[in-house]
């Protein structure tokens, strides 16, 4: 086109591309802005499900004792076999030690006292370890029995072996504590939430 004087009029360079790119920019940014609520919606249930008490892991088992998944049965079998192999190896070491005492000719009385000492310490260690699977041991008593448990380590290994035949050692204690913590958490949550209808009536 041209004006009245006959001079052709031209649009400024770049004005039309700017108008053409405006809708495309808005079209590109619209999905990005709409994706933010979707991400927030997916993370909300994850944080809600992670709330509350968490199970305490057990050595060699982690938290598989809660639902008996992720190779729980295989872990129990490996724990039983490993503890039994450790008991056999320990008995062989003690036998070699006893034969060494016999070769040293220290007397039958000393050899008998050594056997009785290991037997008594092993029995006490077995009882202490077995009881610790059902209740939390006293830290002070645990520290005082450290030497006895070291001498009677065979008894502790036997207790671990027999316990792993039925469950993960300490599973009963951990499950009872987890259930109690979960129940208290649900009560606190229900008390904090309350009944909305009662709150409206009070207001």
Tab-separated table of C-alpha atoms in Angstrom:
chain	number	residue	atom	x	y	z
A	1	UNK	CA	0.000	0.000	0.000
A	2	UNK	CA	1.008	3.719	-0.366
A	3	UNK	CA	-0.056	6.989	1.237
A	4	UNK	CA	-1.555	9.968	-0.576
A	5	UNK	CA	1.868	11.233	-1.737
A	6	UNK	CA	2.536	7.918	-3.428
A	7	UNK	CA	5.279	6.835	-1.077
A	8	UNK	CA	4.894	3.164	-0.213
A	9	UNK	CA	4.572	2.401	3.491
A	10	UNK	CA	6.277	-0.674	4.932
A	11	UNK	CA	5.838	-2.241	8.341
A	12	UNK	CA	8.888	-2.140	10.689
A	13	UNK	CA	11.114	-5.114	10.325
A	14	UNK	CA	10.571	-7.661	13.067
A	15	UNK	CA	7.166	-6.410	14.165
A	16	UNK	CA	5.255	-9.226	12.466
A	17	UNK	CA	7.551	-12.012	13.757
A	18	UNK	CA	7.125	-10.688	17.279
A	19	UNK	CA	3.365	-10.893	16.948
A	20	UNK	CA	3.684	-14.343	15.462
A	21	UNK	CA	5.910	-15.659	18.221
A	22	UNK	CA	3.749	-14.319	21.044
A	23	UNK	CA	1.108	-17.060	20.764
A	24	UNK	CA	3.760	-19.795	20.476
A	25	UNK	CA	5.495	-18.649	23.614
A	26	UNK	CA	2.216	-18.695	25.509
A	27	UNK	CA	1.451	-22.128	24.117
A	28	UNK	CA	4.827	-23.453	25.254
A	29	UNK	CA	4.664	-22.047	28.744
A	30	UNK	CA	1.092	-23.159	29.442
A	31	UNK	CA	1.903	-26.863	29.869
A	32	UNK	CA	4.947	-26.056	32.030
A	33	UNK	CA	2.819	-24.025	34.402
A	34	UNK	CA	0.180	-26.731	34.525
A	35	UNK	CA	2.795	-29.422	35.303
A	36	UNK	CA	3.707	-27.877	38.646
A	37	UNK	CA	0.421	-28.809	40.399
A	38	UNK	CA	0.748	-32.348	39.045
A	39	UNK	CA	4.125	-32.750	40.708
A	40	UNK	CA	2.790	-31.397	43.976
A	41	UNK	CA	-0.162	-33.761	43.778
A	42	UNK	CA	2.112	-36.783	43.421
A	43	UNK	CA	4.411	-35.832	46.280
A	44	UNK	CA	1.603	-35.203	48.757
A	45	UNK	CA	0.602	-38.879	49.210
A	46	UNK	CA	4.262	-39.893	49.527
A	47	UNK	CA	4.827	-37.562	52.454
A	48	UNK	CA	1.563	-38.612	54.034
A	49	UNK	CA	2.416	-42.303	53.843
A	50	UNK	CA	5.871	-41.715	55.311
A	51	UNK	CA	4.399	-40.125	58.440
A	52	UNK	CA	4.306	-42.003	61.716
A	53	UNK	CA	6.788	-44.304	63.485
A	54	UNK	CA	9.229	-46.331	61.433
A	55	UNK	CA	10.337	-49.919	62.186
A	56	UNK	CA	13.717	-50.339	63.798
A	57	UNK	CA	16.128	-52.406	61.687
A	58	UNK	CA	17.579	-55.673	62.991
A	59	UNK	CA	21.122	-56.747	62.268
A	60	UNK	CA	21.366	-58.895	59.118
A	61	UNK	CA	17.613	-58.425	58.534
A	62	UNK	CA	17.039	-54.691	58.248
A	63	UNK	CA	13.313	-53.958	58.231
A	64	UNK	CA	12.335	-57.140	56.368
A	65	UNK	CA	10.890	-58.538	59.598
A	66	UNK	CA	7.909	-56.175	59.379
A	67	UNK	CA	6.255	-57.718	56.306
A	68	UNK	CA	8.510	-60.788	55.851
A	69	UNK	CA	9.561	-59.637	52.397
A	70	UNK	CA	12.791	-58.898	50.496
A	71	UNK	CA	14.370	-62.278	51.171
A	72	UNK	CA	13.359	-62.582	54.819
A	73	UNK	CA	13.259	-66.380	54.721
A	74	UNK	CA	16.638	-66.603	53.011
A	75	UNK	CA	18.132	-64.257	55.576
A	76	UNK	CA	16.857	-66.452	58.373
A	77	UNK	CA	18.312	-69.538	56.739
A	78	UNK	CA	21.656	-67.796	56.254
A	79	UNK	CA	21.652	-66.579	59.862
A	80	UNK	CA	20.930	-70.090	61.148
A	81	UNK	CA	23.612	-71.688	59.005
A	82	UNK	CA	26.165	-69.007	59.840
A	83	UNK	CA	25.612	-69.161	63.586
A	84	UNK	CA	25.743	-72.974	63.572
A	85	UNK	CA	29.001	-72.916	61.595
A	86	UNK	CA	30.406	-70.410	64.099
A	87	UNK	CA	29.430	-72.724	66.980
A	88	UNK	CA	31.187	-75.686	65.356
A	89	UNK	CA	34.321	-73.641	64.668
A	90	UNK	CA	34.339	-72.306	68.229
A	91	UNK	CA	34.046	-75.800	69.689
A	92	UNK	CA	37.002	-76.924	67.586
A	93	UNK	CA	39.081	-74.006	68.844
A	94	UNK	CA	38.161	-74.795	72.445
A	95	UNK	CA	39.072	-78.437	71.910
A	96	UNK	CA	42.499	-77.470	70.609
A	97	UNK	CA	42.940	-75.212	73.633
A	98	UNK	CA	42.013	-78.053	75.983
A	99	UNK	CA	44.455	-80.395	74.261
A	100	UNK	CA	47.132	-77.741	74.655
A	101	UNK	CA	46.457	-77.608	78.383
A	102	UNK	CA	46.621	-81.390	78.575
A	103	UNK	CA	49.998	-81.419	76.818
A	104	UNK	CA	51.299	-78.791	79.228
A	105	UNK	CA	50.687	-81.169	82.163
A	106	UNK	CA	49.117	-78.481	84.330
A	107	UNK	CA	47.051	-81.045	86.196
A	108	UNK	CA	43.605	-82.523	85.953
A	109	UNK	CA	42.125	-80.068	88.440
A	110	UNK	CA	43.027	-77.012	86.368
A	111	UNK	CA	41.729	-78.648	83.210
A	112	UNK	CA	38.468	-79.512	84.955
A	113	UNK	CA	38.102	-75.961	86.249
A	114	UNK	CA	38.612	-74.601	82.750
A	115	UNK	CA	35.901	-76.865	81.346
A	116	UNK	CA	33.483	-75.948	84.133
A	117	UNK	CA	34.197	-72.236	83.655
A	118	UNK	CA	33.461	-72.344	79.927
A	119	UNK	CA	30.338	-74.444	80.491
A	120	UNK	CA	28.916	-72.116	83.147
A	121	UNK	CA	29.752	-68.977	81.187
A	122	UNK	CA	28.211	-70.445	78.034
A	123	UNK	CA	25.014	-71.354	79.894
A	124	UNK	CA	24.721	-67.866	81.412
A	125	UNK	CA	25.451	-66.235	78.058
A	126	UNK	CA	22.791	-68.396	76.401
A	127	UNK	CA	20.187	-67.352	78.982
A	128	UNK	CA	21.113	-63.685	78.802
A	129	UNK	CA	21.087	-63.587	74.996
A	130	UNK	CA	17.814	-65.498	74.813
A	131	UNK	CA	16.134	-63.109	77.264
A	132	UNK	CA	17.426	-60.090	75.348
A	133	UNK	CA	15.363	-61.197	72.349
A	134	UNK	CA	12.170	-60.644	74.362
A	135	UNK	CA	12.994	-57.502	76.365
A	136	UNK	CA	15.500	-54.694	76.388
A	137	UNK	CA	18.502	-55.547	78.573
A	138	UNK	CA	19.632	-53.168	81.297
A	139	UNK	CA	22.645	-51.190	80.002
A	140	UNK	CA	24.427	-51.314	83.363
A	141	UNK	CA	23.917	-55.055	83.704
A	142	UNK	CA	24.950	-55.533	80.084
A	143	UNK	CA	28.217	-53.702	80.765
A	144	UNK	CA	28.903	-55.749	83.896
A	145	UNK	CA	28.348	-59.035	82.033
A	146	UNK	CA	30.565	-58.124	79.108
A	147	UNK	CA	33.431	-60.348	80.269
A	148	UNK	CA	31.134	-63.279	80.982
A	149	UNK	CA	29.508	-62.977	77.564
A	150	UNK	CA	32.928	-62.878	75.920
A	151	UNK	CA	33.963	-66.127	77.627
A	152	UNK	CA	30.643	-67.842	76.969
A	153	UNK	CA	30.299	-66.675	73.373
A	154	UNK	CA	29.355	-70.207	72.351
A	155	UNK	CA	26.154	-69.900	74.363
A	156	UNK	CA	25.284	-66.608	72.660
A	157	UNK	CA	25.805	-68.183	69.240
A	158	UNK	CA	23.590	-71.118	70.178
A	159	UNK	CA	20.831	-68.763	71.342
A	160	UNK	CA	21.054	-66.877	68.063
A	161	UNK	CA	20.884	-70.134	66.116
A	162	UNK	CA	17.800	-71.501	67.888
A	163	UNK	CA	16.004	-68.159	67.725
A	164	UNK	CA	16.630	-67.726	64.012
A	165	UNK	CA	14.863	-71.042	63.375
A	166	UNK	CA	11.519	-69.458	64.279
A	167	UNK	CA	11.982	-65.729	63.639
A	168	UNK	CA	14.548	-63.003	63.204
A	169	UNK	CA	16.331	-62.676	66.563
A	170	UNK	CA	14.581	-59.821	68.350
A	171	UNK	CA	11.648	-59.685	65.941
A	172	UNK	CA	9.025	-60.222	68.648
A	173	UNK	CA	10.380	-57.348	70.733
A	174	UNK	CA	10.691	-54.986	67.780
A	175	UNK	CA	7.196	-55.821	66.539
A	176	UNK	CA	5.643	-55.204	69.956
A	177	UNK	CA	7.409	-51.854	70.266
A	178	UNK	CA	6.451	-50.851	66.719
A	179	UNK	CA	2.783	-51.779	67.225
A	180	UNK	CA	2.668	-49.813	70.482
A	181	UNK	CA	4.271	-46.762	68.865
A	182	UNK	CA	1.913	-47.036	65.900
A	183	UNK	CA	-1.120	-47.223	68.165
A	184	UNK	CA	-0.019	-44.176	70.147
A	185	UNK	CA	0.603	-42.250	66.935
A	186	UNK	CA	-2.864	-43.063	65.603
A	187	UNK	CA	-4.447	-41.978	68.886
A	188	UNK	CA	-2.561	-38.675	68.839
A	189	UNK	CA	-3.538	-38.105	65.210
A	190	UNK	CA	-7.209	-38.841	65.906
A	191	UNK	CA	-7.161	-36.593	68.993
A	192	UNK	CA	-5.535	-33.772	67.031
A	193	UNK	CA	-7.959	-34.102	64.129
A	194	UNK	CA	-11.085	-34.604	66.235
A	195	UNK	CA	-14.645	-34.525	64.932
A	196	UNK	CA	-15.311	-31.561	62.589
A	197	UNK	CA	-19.047	-31.502	63.433
A	198	UNK	CA	-18.298	-31.046	67.153
A	199	UNK	CA	-15.906	-28.201	66.404
A	200	UNK	CA	-18.571	-26.428	64.350
A	201	UNK	CA	-21.101	-26.775	67.160
A	202	UNK	CA	-18.676	-25.326	69.690
A	203	UNK	CA	-17.888	-22.424	67.374
